Amino acid sequence: MKLINLRTLILQLKQYIRFRLLKLFFTKKKQIDFLQVIAALHEVGVSPYNAVKHIAQTNPKNLVLKDVTKSLLANMDKGLSFEFSISGWFLNEVVMIISASAGTMDLQAGINAAIEYITQQAGILKFFLQQVTYPFFLWFLSISSVVTIRTQILNDIHEKAKGKTLPYNLQKFVNISDFFIHKSWLLLIIMLISIIGIKYILKNYTGKYREKLDALPLFSFQKEKTAFTIVKSLGI
């Protein structure tokens, strides 16, 4: 029994990892391309189900589209509408925009509004990440300068001063630069985790501290711009 449970757990873990990887490769550009095909086919009278089937048939070697279309077709076979079938692959806001328009019997307008939302959302996230990445770039530049001075200029001084006490400020600079030289990988990991963490918080965190985060300059800009984009996409 335990062996069966372990196998089941491993299988579920593999499926989850595979899904997350495929979702990662189903970029916003690919999402836009996907919805544009659906919109174009729907405009000439093709149902969303047949449009998804057409995408699957015309892209048999694309692993991402193969899984996306397979998932959507399976959901629609169970009786789910198109807009709710895509919920696992698209943002909730996209589902909300399409479902709001589908409720007024204008699915075409909903898909076009969703395409506009994804396009603008990509621009917002790109802008935010640029603002976050810039301080890290300056930090990296400063570290590089310190390491360069240590290895190119102060190395000889440090070697000649062995057994002697260096001036306090110079010794402090040498210690800091040595830390950067030998622990640069750790700093790089911290930078990457920070950027990924901020991106994750922006997209997913809704806890009690979110309101305080949204009061910060960059976070507040992202919140207001996202809200404006959703309202605009819904045509309110």
One Martini backbone bead per residue (centre of mass of N, CA, C, O) as a GRO file, in nm:
protein
  236
    1MET     BB    1   0.059   0.062  -0.022
    2LYS     BB    2   0.301   0.256   0.010
    3LEU     BB    3   0.412   0.210  -0.278
    4ILE     BB    4   0.164   0.319  -0.427
    5ASN     BB    5   0.165   0.602  -0.300
    6LEU     BB    6   0.447   0.677  -0.399
    7ARG     BB    7   0.391   0.651  -0.701
    8THR     BB    8   0.162   0.856  -0.707
    9LEU     BB    9   0.327   1.095  -0.604
   10ILE     BB   10   0.540   1.093  -0.831
   11LEU     BB   11   0.340   1.128  -1.064
   12GLN     BB   12   0.219   1.398  -0.966
   13LEU     BB   13   0.488   1.549  -0.963
   14LYS     BB   14   0.554   1.518  -1.264
   15GLN     BB   15   0.295   1.655  -1.368
   16TYR     BB   16   0.339   1.927  -1.229
   17ILE     BB   17   0.615   1.997  -1.351
   18ARG     BB   18   0.526   1.979  -1.644
   19PHE     BB   19   0.307   2.197  -1.628
   20ARG     BB   20   0.489   2.432  -1.531
   21LEU     BB   21   0.679   2.427  -1.776
   22LEU     BB   22   0.466   2.468  -1.997
   23LYS     BB   23   0.357   2.734  -1.879
   24LEU     BB   24   0.625   2.886  -1.906
   25PHE     BB   25   0.629   2.842  -2.233
   26PHE     BB   26   0.345   2.989  -2.223
   27THR     BB   27   0.361   3.270  -2.327
   28LYS     BB   28   0.228   3.571  -2.396
   29LYS     BB   29   0.276   3.548  -2.697
   30LYS     BB   30   0.137   3.268  -2.727
   31GLN     BB   31  -0.133   3.358  -2.613
   32ILE     BB   32  -0.192   3.567  -2.828
   33ASP     BB   33  -0.174   3.380  -3.073
   34PHE     BB   34  -0.396   3.189  -2.984
   35LEU     BB   35  -0.631   3.400  -2.963
   36GLN     BB   36  -0.612   3.504  -3.255
   37VAL     BB   37  -0.700   3.242  -3.386
   38ILE     BB   38  -0.970   3.216  -3.245
   39ALA     BB   39  -1.082   3.490  -3.342
   40ALA     BB   40  -1.058   3.444  -3.650
   41LEU     BB   41  -1.239   3.186  -3.657
   42HIS     BB   42  -1.490   3.305  -3.511
   43GLU     BB   43  -1.548   3.529  -3.726
   44VAL     BB   44  -1.615   3.278  -3.948
   45GLY     BB   45  -1.783   3.054  -3.751
   46VAL     BB   46  -1.596   2.916  -3.553
   47SER     BB   47  -1.574   2.731  -3.299
   48PRO     BB   48  -1.382   2.697  -3.025
   49TYR     BB   49  -1.347   2.392  -3.045
   50ASN     BB   50  -1.257   2.383  -3.349
   51ALA     BB   51  -1.023   2.581  -3.313
   52VAL     BB   52  -0.857   2.409  -3.120
   53LYS     BB   53  -0.840   2.163  -3.308
   54HIS     BB   54  -0.688   2.313  -3.532
   55ILE     BB   55  -0.434   2.378  -3.369
   56ALA     BB   56  -0.361   2.082  -3.309
   57GLN     BB   57  -0.338   1.990  -3.616
   58THR     BB   58  -0.118   2.233  -3.699
   59ASN     BB   59   0.061   2.149  -3.407
   60PRO     BB   60   0.196   1.846  -3.346
   61LYS     BB   61   0.511   1.940  -3.243
   62ASN     BB   62   0.390   2.121  -3.018
   63LEU     BB   63   0.400   2.068  -2.685
   64VAL     BB   64   0.243   2.302  -2.569
   65LEU     BB   65  -0.008   2.303  -2.759
   66LYS     BB   66  -0.080   2.010  -2.712
   67ASP     BB   67  -0.155   2.046  -2.407
   68VAL     BB   68  -0.350   2.279  -2.426
   69THR     BB   69  -0.557   2.154  -2.624
   70LYS     BB   70  -0.611   1.896  -2.465
   71SER     BB   71  -0.722   2.038  -2.214
   72LEU     BB   72  -0.951   2.202  -2.349
   73LEU     BB   73  -1.104   1.965  -2.482
   74ALA     BB   74  -1.158   1.811  -2.220
   75ASN     BB   75  -1.323   2.036  -2.082
   76MET     BB   76  -1.540   2.066  -2.311
   77ASP     BB   77  -1.633   1.767  -2.295
   78LYS     BB   78  -1.745   1.825  -1.990
   79GLY     BB   79  -1.900   2.131  -2.045
   80LEU     BB   80  -1.714   2.355  -2.070
   81SER     BB   81  -1.635   2.652  -2.141
   82PHE     BB   82  -1.392   2.821  -2.288
   83GLU     BB   83  -1.320   3.029  -2.059
   84PHE     BB   84  -1.292   2.786  -1.838
   85SER     BB   85  -1.081   2.604  -1.990
   86ILE     BB   86  -0.832   2.829  -1.965
   87SER     BB   87  -0.763   2.870  -1.653
   88GLY     BB   88  -0.485   2.700  -1.636
   89TRP     BB   89  -0.325   2.903  -1.865
   90PHE     BB   90  -0.460   3.163  -1.760
   91LEU     BB   91  -0.545   3.432  -1.629
   92ASN     BB   92  -0.808   3.533  -1.440
   93GLU     BB   93  -0.856   3.799  -1.594
   94VAL     BB   94  -0.900   3.670  -1.869
   95VAL     BB   95  -1.143   3.500  -1.793
   96MET     BB   96  -1.319   3.739  -1.699
   97ILE     BB   97  -1.329   3.894  -1.968
   98ILE     BB   98  -1.451   3.668  -2.145
   99SER     BB   99  -1.701   3.599  -1.964
  100ALA     BB  100  -1.832   3.880  -1.975
  101SER     BB  101  -1.877   3.871  -2.287
  102ALA     BB  102  -2.025   3.596  -2.305
  103GLY     BB  103  -2.276   3.700  -2.143
  104THR     BB  104  -2.334   3.901  -2.411
  105MET     BB  105  -2.272   3.735  -2.680
  106ASP     BB  106  -1.939   3.847  -2.711
  107LEU     BB  107  -1.666   3.673  -2.760
  108GLN     BB  108  -1.491   3.836  -2.953
  109ALA     BB  109  -1.453   4.084  -2.768
  110GLY     BB  110  -1.325   3.925  -2.534
  111ILE     BB  111  -1.073   3.824  -2.680
  112ASN     BB  112  -0.966   4.104  -2.765
  113ALA     BB  113  -0.948   4.213  -2.473
  114ALA     BB  114  -0.749   3.995  -2.374
  115ILE     BB  115  -0.520   4.066  -2.567
  116GLU     BB  116  -0.483   4.354  -2.463
  117TYR     BB  117  -0.423   4.279  -2.171
  118ILE     BB  118  -0.170   4.104  -2.213
  119THR     BB  119  -0.005   4.320  -2.355
  120GLN     BB  120  -0.010   4.528  -2.118
  121GLN     BB  121   0.094   4.340  -1.894
  122ALA     BB  122   0.371   4.294  -2.018
  123GLY     BB  123   0.454   4.594  -1.999
  124ILE     BB  124   0.430   4.626  -1.693
  125LEU     BB  125   0.629   4.403  -1.607
  126LYS     BB  126   0.870   4.511  -1.761
  127PHE     BB  127   0.888   4.782  -1.617
  128PHE     BB  128   0.917   4.677  -1.328
  129LEU     BB  129   1.172   4.501  -1.373
  130GLN     BB  130   1.347   4.737  -1.458
  131GLN     BB  131   1.328   4.891  -1.184
  132VAL     BB  132   1.445   4.650  -1.016
  133THR     BB  133   1.709   4.583  -1.181
  134TYR     BB  134   1.876   4.846  -1.168
  135PRO     BB  135   1.989   4.833  -0.875
  136PHE     BB  136   2.132   4.560  -0.925
  137PHE     BB  137   2.320   4.666  -1.141
  138LEU     BB  138   2.466   4.873  -0.961
  139TRP     BB  139   2.563   4.669  -0.760
  140PHE     BB  140   2.729   4.500  -0.960
  141LEU     BB  141   2.912   4.735  -1.050
  142SER     BB  142   3.035   4.790  -0.772
  143ILE     BB  143   3.156   4.510  -0.727
  144SER     BB  144   3.337   4.511  -0.978
  145SER     BB  145   3.506   4.755  -0.890
  146VAL     BB  146   3.616   4.640  -0.628
  147VAL     BB  147   3.751   4.386  -0.751
  148THR     BB  148   3.937   4.536  -0.949
  149ILE     BB  149   4.096   4.697  -0.739
  150ARG     BB  150   4.195   4.451  -0.580
  151THR     BB  151   4.339   4.289  -0.823
  152GLN     BB  152   4.495   4.541  -0.980
  153ILE     BB  153   4.603   4.727  -0.724
  154LEU     BB  154   4.603   4.586  -0.417
  155ASN     BB  155   4.763   4.322  -0.439
  156ASP     BB  156   5.056   4.418  -0.406
  157ILE     BB  157   5.018   4.564  -0.138
  158HIS     BB  158   4.920   4.315   0.020
  159GLU     BB  159   5.175   4.141  -0.023
  160LYS     BB  160   5.387   4.346   0.098
  161ALA     BB  161   5.206   4.364   0.386
  162LYS     BB  162   5.291   4.113   0.505
  163GLY     BB  163   5.293   4.134   0.861
  164LYS     BB  164   5.131   4.392   0.837
  165THR     BB  165   4.951   4.679   0.916
  166LEU     BB  166   4.684   4.806   0.789
  167PRO     BB  167   4.488   5.032   0.731
  168TYR     BB  168   4.173   5.026   0.824
  169ASN     BB  169   4.027   5.101   0.552
  170LEU     BB  170   4.193   4.910   0.373
  171GLN     BB  171   4.126   4.645   0.520
  172LYS     BB  172   3.821   4.666   0.481
  173PHE     BB  173   3.828   4.664   0.172
  174VAL     BB  174   3.967   4.388   0.143
  175ASN     BB  175   3.749   4.219   0.290
  176ILE     BB  176   3.513   4.291   0.105
  177SER     BB  177   3.642   4.202  -0.166
  178ASP     BB  178   3.691   3.905  -0.081
  179PHE     BB  179   3.397   3.839  -0.047
  180PHE     BB  180   3.312   3.896  -0.341
  181ILE     BB  181   3.503   3.690  -0.475
  182HIS     BB  182   3.404   3.422  -0.299
  183LYS     BB  183   3.063   3.521  -0.286
  184SER     BB  184   2.920   3.589  -0.564
  185TRP     BB  185   2.717   3.353  -0.594
  186LEU     BB  186   2.538   3.440  -0.355
  187LEU     BB  187   2.453   3.717  -0.466
  188LEU     BB  188   2.322   3.611  -0.723
  189ILE     BB  189   2.104   3.441  -0.586
  190ILE     BB  190   1.971   3.674  -0.432
  191MET     BB  191   1.889   3.837  -0.680
  192LEU     BB  192   1.713   3.621  -0.821
  193ILE     BB  193   1.518   3.568  -0.584
  194SER     BB  194   1.414   3.858  -0.562
  195ILE     BB  195   1.293   3.888  -0.847
  196ILE     BB  196   1.110   3.636  -0.839
  197GLY     BB  197   0.957   3.714  -0.579
  198ILE     BB  198   0.833   3.979  -0.680
  199LYS     BB  199   0.682   3.856  -0.916
  200TYR     BB  200   0.508   3.662  -0.748
  201ILE     BB  201   0.372   3.869  -0.563
  202LEU     BB  202   0.230   4.033  -0.784
  203LYS     BB  203   0.053   3.777  -0.891
  204ASN     BB  204  -0.037   3.619  -0.590
  205TYR     BB  205  -0.048   3.807  -0.351
  206THR     BB  206  -0.332   3.842  -0.080
  207GLY     BB  207  -0.261   3.928   0.184
  208LYS     BB  208  -0.243   4.149   0.458
  209TYR     BB  209   0.027   4.294   0.319
  210ARG     BB  210  -0.062   4.399   0.037
  211GLU     BB  211  -0.152   4.688   0.105
  212LYS     BB  212   0.132   4.784   0.187
  213LEU     BB  213   0.274   4.720  -0.079
  214ASP     BB  214   0.080   4.904  -0.260
  215ALA     BB  215   0.204   5.174  -0.128
  216LEU     BB  216   0.434   5.140  -0.289
  217PRO     BB  217   0.539   5.283  -0.566
  218LEU     BB  218   0.568   5.034  -0.767
  219PHE     BB  219   0.322   4.874  -0.666
  220SER     BB  220   0.107   5.095  -0.715
  221PHE     BB  221   0.147   5.116  -1.015
  222GLN     BB  222   0.075   4.822  -1.085
  223LYS     BB  223  -0.211   4.825  -0.966
  224GLU     BB  224  -0.335   5.065  -1.127
  225LYS     BB  225  -0.270   4.959  -1.412
  226THR     BB  226  -0.424   4.692  -1.390
  227ALA     BB  227  -0.703   4.808  -1.324
  228PHE     BB  228  -0.726   4.982  -1.579
  229THR     BB  229  -0.701   4.748  -1.785
  230ILE     BB  230  -0.951   4.589  -1.697
  231VAL     BB  231  -1.163   4.812  -1.732
  232LYS     BB  232  -1.100   4.864  -2.029
  233SER     BB  233  -1.151   4.572  -2.133
  234LEU     BB  234  -1.460   4.575  -2.024
  235GLY     BB  235  -1.582   4.870  -2.092
  236ILE     BB  236  -1.625   5.078  -1.826
   0.00000   0.00000   0.00000
